[in-house]
Coordinates of C-alpha atoms in Angstrom, one line a residue:
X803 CA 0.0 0.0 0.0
X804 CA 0.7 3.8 -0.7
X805 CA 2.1 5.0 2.4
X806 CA 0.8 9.0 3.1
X807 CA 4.6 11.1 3.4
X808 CA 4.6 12.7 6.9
X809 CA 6.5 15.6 8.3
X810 CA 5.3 19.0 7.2
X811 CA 2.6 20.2 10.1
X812 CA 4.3 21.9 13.5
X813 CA 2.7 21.2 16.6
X814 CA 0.1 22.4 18.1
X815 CA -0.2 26.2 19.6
X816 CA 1.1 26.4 23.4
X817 CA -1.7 27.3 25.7
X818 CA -0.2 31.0 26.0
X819 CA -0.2 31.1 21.9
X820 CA -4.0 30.3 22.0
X821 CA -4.6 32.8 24.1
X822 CA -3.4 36.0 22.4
X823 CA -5.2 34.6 19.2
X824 CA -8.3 33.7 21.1
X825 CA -8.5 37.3 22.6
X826 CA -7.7 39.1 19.4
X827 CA -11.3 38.2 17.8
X828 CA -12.5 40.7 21.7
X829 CA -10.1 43.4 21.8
X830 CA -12.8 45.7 21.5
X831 CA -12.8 47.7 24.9
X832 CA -16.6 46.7 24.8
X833 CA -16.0 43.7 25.6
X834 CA -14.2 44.1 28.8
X835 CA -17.3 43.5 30.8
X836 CA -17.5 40.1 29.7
X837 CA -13.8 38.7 30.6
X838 CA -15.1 36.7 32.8
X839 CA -16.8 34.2 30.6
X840 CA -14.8 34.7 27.8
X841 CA -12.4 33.3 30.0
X842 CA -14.7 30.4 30.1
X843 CA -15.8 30.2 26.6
X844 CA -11.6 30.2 25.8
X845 CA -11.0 27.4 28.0
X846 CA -13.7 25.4 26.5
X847 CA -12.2 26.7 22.8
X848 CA -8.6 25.3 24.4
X849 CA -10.1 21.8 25.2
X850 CA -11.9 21.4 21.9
X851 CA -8.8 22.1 20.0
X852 CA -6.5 20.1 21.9
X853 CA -8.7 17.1 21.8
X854 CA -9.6 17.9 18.0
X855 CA -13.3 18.2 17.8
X856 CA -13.9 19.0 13.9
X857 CA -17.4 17.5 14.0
X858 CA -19.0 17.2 17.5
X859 CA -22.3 16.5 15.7
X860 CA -22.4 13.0 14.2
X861 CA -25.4 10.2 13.3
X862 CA -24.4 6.8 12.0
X863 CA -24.7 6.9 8.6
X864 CA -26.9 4.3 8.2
X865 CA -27.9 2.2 4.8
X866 CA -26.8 3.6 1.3
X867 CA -22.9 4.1 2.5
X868 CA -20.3 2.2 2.4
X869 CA -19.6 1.9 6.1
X870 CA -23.4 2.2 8.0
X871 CA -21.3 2.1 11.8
X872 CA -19.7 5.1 10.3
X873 CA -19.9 8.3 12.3
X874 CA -20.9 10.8 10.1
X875 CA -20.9 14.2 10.7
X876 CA -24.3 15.5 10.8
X877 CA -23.6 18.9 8.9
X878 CA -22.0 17.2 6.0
X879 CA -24.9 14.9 6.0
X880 CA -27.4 18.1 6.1
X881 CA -25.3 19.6 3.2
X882 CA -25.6 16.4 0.9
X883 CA -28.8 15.6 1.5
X884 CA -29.4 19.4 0.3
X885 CA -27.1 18.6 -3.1
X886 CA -29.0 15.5 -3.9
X887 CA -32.3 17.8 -3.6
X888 CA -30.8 20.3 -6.1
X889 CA -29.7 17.9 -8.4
X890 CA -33.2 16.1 -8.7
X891 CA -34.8 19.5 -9.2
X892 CA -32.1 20.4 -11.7
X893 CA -32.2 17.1 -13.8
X894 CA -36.4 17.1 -13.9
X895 CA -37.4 18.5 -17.1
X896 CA -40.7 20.3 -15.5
X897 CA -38.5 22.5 -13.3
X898 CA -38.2 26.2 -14.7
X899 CA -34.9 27.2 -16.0
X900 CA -32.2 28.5 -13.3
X901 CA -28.9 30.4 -14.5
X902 CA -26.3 31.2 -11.7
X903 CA -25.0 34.6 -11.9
X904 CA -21.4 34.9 -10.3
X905 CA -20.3 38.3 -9.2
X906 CA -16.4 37.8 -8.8
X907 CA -15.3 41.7 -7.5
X908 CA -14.0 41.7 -4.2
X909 CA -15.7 45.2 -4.3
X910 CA -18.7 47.1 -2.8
X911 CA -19.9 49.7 -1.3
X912 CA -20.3 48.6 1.7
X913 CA -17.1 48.0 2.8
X914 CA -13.7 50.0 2.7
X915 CA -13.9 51.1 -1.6
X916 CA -17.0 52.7 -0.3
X917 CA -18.5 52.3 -4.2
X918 CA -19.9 49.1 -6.0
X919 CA -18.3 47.6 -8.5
X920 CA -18.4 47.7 -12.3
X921 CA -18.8 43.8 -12.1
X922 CA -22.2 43.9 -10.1
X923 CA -23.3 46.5 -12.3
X924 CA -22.9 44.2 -15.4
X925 CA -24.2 41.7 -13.5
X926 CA -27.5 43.3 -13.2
X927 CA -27.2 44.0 -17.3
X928 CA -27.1 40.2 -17.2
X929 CA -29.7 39.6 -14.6
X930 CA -31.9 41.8 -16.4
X931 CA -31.7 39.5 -19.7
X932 CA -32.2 36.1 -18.8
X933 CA -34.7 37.4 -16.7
X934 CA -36.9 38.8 -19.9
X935 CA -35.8 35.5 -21.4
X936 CA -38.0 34.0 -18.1
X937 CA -35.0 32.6 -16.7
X938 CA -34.8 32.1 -12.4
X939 CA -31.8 33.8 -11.7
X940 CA -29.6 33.1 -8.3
X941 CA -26.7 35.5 -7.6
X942 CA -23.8 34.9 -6.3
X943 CA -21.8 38.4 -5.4
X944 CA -18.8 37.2 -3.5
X945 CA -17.8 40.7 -2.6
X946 CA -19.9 39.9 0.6
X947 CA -16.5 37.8 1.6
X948 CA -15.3 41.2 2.0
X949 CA -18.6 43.5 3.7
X950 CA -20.6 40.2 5.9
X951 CA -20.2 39.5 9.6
X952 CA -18.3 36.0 9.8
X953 CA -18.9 35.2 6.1
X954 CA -16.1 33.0 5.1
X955 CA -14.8 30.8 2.1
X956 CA -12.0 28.5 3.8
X957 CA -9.2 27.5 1.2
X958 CA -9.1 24.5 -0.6
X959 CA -6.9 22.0 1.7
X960 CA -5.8 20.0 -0.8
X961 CA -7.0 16.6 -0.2
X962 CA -7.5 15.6 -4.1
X963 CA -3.4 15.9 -4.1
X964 CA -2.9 12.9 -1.3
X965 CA -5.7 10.8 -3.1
X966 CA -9.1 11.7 -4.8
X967 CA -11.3 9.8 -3.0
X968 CA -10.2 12.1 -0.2
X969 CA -11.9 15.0 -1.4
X970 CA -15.6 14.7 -0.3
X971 CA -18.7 15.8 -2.6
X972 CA -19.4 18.5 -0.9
X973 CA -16.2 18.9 1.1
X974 CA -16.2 17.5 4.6
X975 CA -12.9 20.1 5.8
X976 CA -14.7 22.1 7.1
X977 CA -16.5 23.2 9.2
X978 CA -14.3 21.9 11.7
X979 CA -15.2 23.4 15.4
X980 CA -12.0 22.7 16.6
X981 CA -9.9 25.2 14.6
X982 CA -13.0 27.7 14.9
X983 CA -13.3 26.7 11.2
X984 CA -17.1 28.2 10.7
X985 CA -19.4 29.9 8.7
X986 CA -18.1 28.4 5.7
X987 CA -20.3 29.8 3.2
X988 CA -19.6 27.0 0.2
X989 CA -22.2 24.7 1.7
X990 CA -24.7 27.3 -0.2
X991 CA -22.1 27.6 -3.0
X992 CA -22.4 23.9 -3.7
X993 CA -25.7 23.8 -4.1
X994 CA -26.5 26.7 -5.7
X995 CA -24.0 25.3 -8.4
X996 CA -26.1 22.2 -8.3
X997 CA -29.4 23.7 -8.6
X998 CA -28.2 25.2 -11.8
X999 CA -28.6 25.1 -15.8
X1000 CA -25.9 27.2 -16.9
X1001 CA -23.4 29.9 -14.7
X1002 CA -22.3 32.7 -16.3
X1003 CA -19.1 34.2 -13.9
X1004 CA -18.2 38.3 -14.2
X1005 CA -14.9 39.2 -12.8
X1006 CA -12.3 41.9 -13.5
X1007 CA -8.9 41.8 -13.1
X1008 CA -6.8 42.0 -10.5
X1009 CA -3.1 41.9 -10.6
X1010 CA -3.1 39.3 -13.5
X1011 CA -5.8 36.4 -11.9
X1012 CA -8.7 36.5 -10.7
X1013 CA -9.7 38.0 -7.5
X1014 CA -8.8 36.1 -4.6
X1015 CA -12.8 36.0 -3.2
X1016 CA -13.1 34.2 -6.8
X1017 CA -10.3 32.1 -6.9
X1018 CA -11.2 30.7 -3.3
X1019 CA -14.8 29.5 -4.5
X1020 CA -12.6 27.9 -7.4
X1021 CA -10.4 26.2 -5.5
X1022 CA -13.2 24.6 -2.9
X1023 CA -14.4 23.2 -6.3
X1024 CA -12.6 20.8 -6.9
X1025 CA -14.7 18.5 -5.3
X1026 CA -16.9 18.8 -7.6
X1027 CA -14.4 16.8 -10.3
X1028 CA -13.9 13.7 -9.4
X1029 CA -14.9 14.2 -5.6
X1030 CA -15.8 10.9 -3.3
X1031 CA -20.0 11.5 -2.0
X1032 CA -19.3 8.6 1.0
X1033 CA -16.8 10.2 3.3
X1034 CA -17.6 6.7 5.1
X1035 CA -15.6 4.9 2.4
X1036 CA -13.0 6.6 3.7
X1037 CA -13.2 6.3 7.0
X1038 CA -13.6 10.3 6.9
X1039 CA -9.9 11.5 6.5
X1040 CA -8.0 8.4 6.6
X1041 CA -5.3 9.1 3.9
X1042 CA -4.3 5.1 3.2
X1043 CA -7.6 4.1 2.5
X1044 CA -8.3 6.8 0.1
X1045 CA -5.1 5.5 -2.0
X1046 CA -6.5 2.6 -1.6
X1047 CA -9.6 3.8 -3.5
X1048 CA -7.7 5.7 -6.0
X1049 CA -5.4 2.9 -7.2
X1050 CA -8.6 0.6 -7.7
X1051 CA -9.4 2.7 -10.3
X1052 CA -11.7 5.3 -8.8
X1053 CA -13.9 6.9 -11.7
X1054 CA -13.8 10.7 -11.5
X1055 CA -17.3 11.8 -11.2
X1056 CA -17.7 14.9 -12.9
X1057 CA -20.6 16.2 -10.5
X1058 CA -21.4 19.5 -12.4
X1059 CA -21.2 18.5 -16.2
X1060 CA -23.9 19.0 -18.6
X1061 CA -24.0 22.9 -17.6
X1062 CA -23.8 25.6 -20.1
X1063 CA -21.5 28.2 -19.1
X1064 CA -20.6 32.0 -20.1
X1065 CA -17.7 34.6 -18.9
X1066 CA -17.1 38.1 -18.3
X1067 CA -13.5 39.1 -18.0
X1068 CA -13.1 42.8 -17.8
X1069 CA -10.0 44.8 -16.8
X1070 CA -8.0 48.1 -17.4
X1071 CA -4.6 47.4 -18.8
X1072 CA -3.4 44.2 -18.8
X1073 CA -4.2 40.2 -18.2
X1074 CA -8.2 39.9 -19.3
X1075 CA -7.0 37.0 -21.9
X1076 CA -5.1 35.2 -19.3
X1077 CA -7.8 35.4 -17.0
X1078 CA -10.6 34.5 -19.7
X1079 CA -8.5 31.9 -20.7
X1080 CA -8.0 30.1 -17.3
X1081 CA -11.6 30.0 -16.7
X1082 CA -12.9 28.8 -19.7
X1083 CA -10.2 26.1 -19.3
X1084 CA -11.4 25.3 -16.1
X1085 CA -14.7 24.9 -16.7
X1086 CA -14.2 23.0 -19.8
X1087 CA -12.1 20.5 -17.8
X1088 CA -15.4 20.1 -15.1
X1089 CA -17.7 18.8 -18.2
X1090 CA -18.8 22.6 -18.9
X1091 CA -20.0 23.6 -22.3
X1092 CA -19.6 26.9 -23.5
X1093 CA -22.5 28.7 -24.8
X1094 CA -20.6 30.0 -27.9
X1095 CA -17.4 32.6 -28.9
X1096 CA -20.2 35.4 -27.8
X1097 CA -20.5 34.1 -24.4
X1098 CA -16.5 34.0 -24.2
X1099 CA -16.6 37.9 -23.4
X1100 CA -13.0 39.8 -22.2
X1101 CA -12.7 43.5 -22.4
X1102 CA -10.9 46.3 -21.0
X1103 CA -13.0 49.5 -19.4
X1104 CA -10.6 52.8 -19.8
X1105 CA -7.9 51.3 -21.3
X1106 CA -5.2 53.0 -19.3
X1107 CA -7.7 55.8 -17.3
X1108 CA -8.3 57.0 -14.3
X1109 CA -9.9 54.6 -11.8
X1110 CA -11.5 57.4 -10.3
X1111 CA -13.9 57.5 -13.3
X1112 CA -13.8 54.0 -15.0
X1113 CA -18.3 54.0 -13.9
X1114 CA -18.8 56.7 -16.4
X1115 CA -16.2 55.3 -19.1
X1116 CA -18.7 52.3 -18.4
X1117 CA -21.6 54.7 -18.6
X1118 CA -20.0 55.7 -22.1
X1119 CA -19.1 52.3 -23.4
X1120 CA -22.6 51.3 -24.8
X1121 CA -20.9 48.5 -27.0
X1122 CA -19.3 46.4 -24.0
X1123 CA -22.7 46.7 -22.5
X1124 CA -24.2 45.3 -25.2
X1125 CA -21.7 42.1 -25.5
X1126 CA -22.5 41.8 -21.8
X1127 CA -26.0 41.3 -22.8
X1128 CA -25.3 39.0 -25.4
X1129 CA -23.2 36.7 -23.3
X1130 CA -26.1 36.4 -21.7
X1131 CA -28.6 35.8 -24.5
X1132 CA -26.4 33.1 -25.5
X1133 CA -25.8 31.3 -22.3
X1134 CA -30.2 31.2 -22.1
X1135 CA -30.2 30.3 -25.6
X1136 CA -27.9 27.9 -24.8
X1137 CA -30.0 26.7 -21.7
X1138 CA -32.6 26.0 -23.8
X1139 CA -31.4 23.9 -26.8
X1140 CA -29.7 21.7 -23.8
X1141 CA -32.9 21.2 -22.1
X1142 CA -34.6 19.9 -25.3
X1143 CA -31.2 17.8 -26.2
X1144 CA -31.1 19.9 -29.1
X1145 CA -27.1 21.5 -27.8
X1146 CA -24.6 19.9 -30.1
X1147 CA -21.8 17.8 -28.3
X1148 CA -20.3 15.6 -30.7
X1149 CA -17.9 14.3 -28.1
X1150 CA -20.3 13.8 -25.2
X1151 CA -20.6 9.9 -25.5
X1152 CA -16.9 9.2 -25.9
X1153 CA -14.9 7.3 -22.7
X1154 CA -11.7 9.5 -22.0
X1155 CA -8.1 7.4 -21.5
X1156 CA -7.2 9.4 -18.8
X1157 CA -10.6 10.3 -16.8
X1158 CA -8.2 12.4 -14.2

């Protein structure tokens, strides 16, 4: 057997080390009136990570897994049984059309740029469309990463590396009590994802890639390709069996294809191709299909302007609101040729050599 390479992770925080990052999350004078059972809630927070209690809340899991003694945590269970909901809803050809509308910015006006961004304003161009079209449209503006009380996307940990079968559909990381690992908003992420006909994503660019509230969703997605739904089969995180499962020839179940998809890269000077690029690969590689070159959208706003007044050089730019539209009259074009099996995928019944 595959033995897991061990070594990397320091020990534990000392108790004193706890403490000062415990107390950071109060140093509001406010809360000087309560030091007495904080100093109760911390010790309790001490005991809980020392002991390592990621999932306090468990239930056998019971018929339909691979291990029924298993147990499993009762939040991923909730989260599933939520994902299996969302897919039955979006495979049933009764249910009204749904098109997910990402809003990748890390800005808004609610928090320190004190002004939205350009990307939720051509989000609502998009909304706007597929709505006429009589689309349900679900948005997604992850620039509440940056403006929400205790919202949080936790990165990716990188289970799919040690073995696939290690990465849970939806991901069983978090939350994980313990390390104060909460709030993790892609439990909603997943299923919204799920409960979807096509996604169209809007982002700008920043520095080169794509914002880091965007690249974080991306990243906790990678369950989604080739991601293990019975965390029992693996004894939850137990890194040996997983190889185990991988080297029988696990099959890679591609949990969000069949999806149409459509992008909006915008920027100012530099990197919208690269970015455009990268996504369209991305989702191509998850069983995406594109909904045409016109839904493959990357433009720059004030080329080399001011960013002080890139809203009204959007205000001016009629044309790139336009294609903005049609990426979205494609994508529920798209949507509906897929529905009535009419999309074209000349390659959709063929058995890929390397399924990875």
């Amino acid at each position: 057997m595959t033995q897991p390479r061990l070594g990397q992770a320091p020990e534990k925080v000392d108790r004193t080390e706890f403490h000062l990052r415990f107390m950071r999350s109060f140093a509001d004078p406010a809360f000087q009136q309560a030091q007495e059972a904080l100093a109760q809630v911390e010790q309790i927070a001490w005991e809980n990570y020392t002991a390592s209690h990621k999932a306090p809340f468990t239930e056998k899991a019971g018929p339909g897994y691979a291990d029924p003694d298993y147990d499993l945590s009762s939040e991923w269970r909730e989260t599933s049984e939520r994902l299996k909901k969302a897919d039955a809803w979006q495979k049933n050809p009764l249910s009204p059309s749904r098109v997910l509308l990402i809003c990748g910015a890390a800005r808004n006006d609610g928090s320190c740029p004190g002004e939205m961004s350009k990307t939720f304003r051509m989000t609502q161009m998009a909304r706007s469309v597929l709505e006429e079209a009589k689309m349900e449209v679900d948005i997604l503006d992850l620039s509440l990463l940056t403006s929400d009380y205790g919202r949080q996307i936790h990165p990716c940990k990188g289970c799919a590396s040690t073995a696939m079968p290690l990465c849970h559909w939806p991901c069983s990381c978090y939350p994980n009590h313990g390390l104060n690992q909460v709030n993790d908003w892609m439990a909603e992420i997943y299923e919204k994802w799920t409960a979807a006909h096509a996604v169209i994503i809007l982002t700008p660019v920043y520095w080169y890639q794509t914002p880091s509230v965007l690249k974080l969703m991306i990243d906790r997605l990678v369950c989604a390709d080739g991601g293990n739904p019975d965390p029992t089969s693996t004894s939850g995180k137990n890194a040996e069996k997983a190889k185990a499962l991988e080297l029988a020839d696990w099959p890679y179940p591609k949990h969000l294809a069949g999806r149409a998809y459509g992008l909006v890269v915008h920027g100012d000077v530099a990197g919208i191709e690269g970015v455009r690029r990268s996504l369209s690969d991305w989702l191509d590689w998850m069983g995406l299909i594109a909904a045409g070159q016109k839904a493959k959208l990357d433009r720059f706003i004030g080329y080399y302007e001011s960013y002080a007044q890139s809203h009204e050089v959007l205000d001016r730019d009629q044309a790139m609101q336009e294609e903005v539209r049609n990426v979205a009259r494609a994508v529920a074009e798209s949507v509906v040729q897929l529905r009535r099996g009419q999309l074209s995928q000349p390659d959709v019944a063929l058995d890929s050599p390397r399924p990875k």
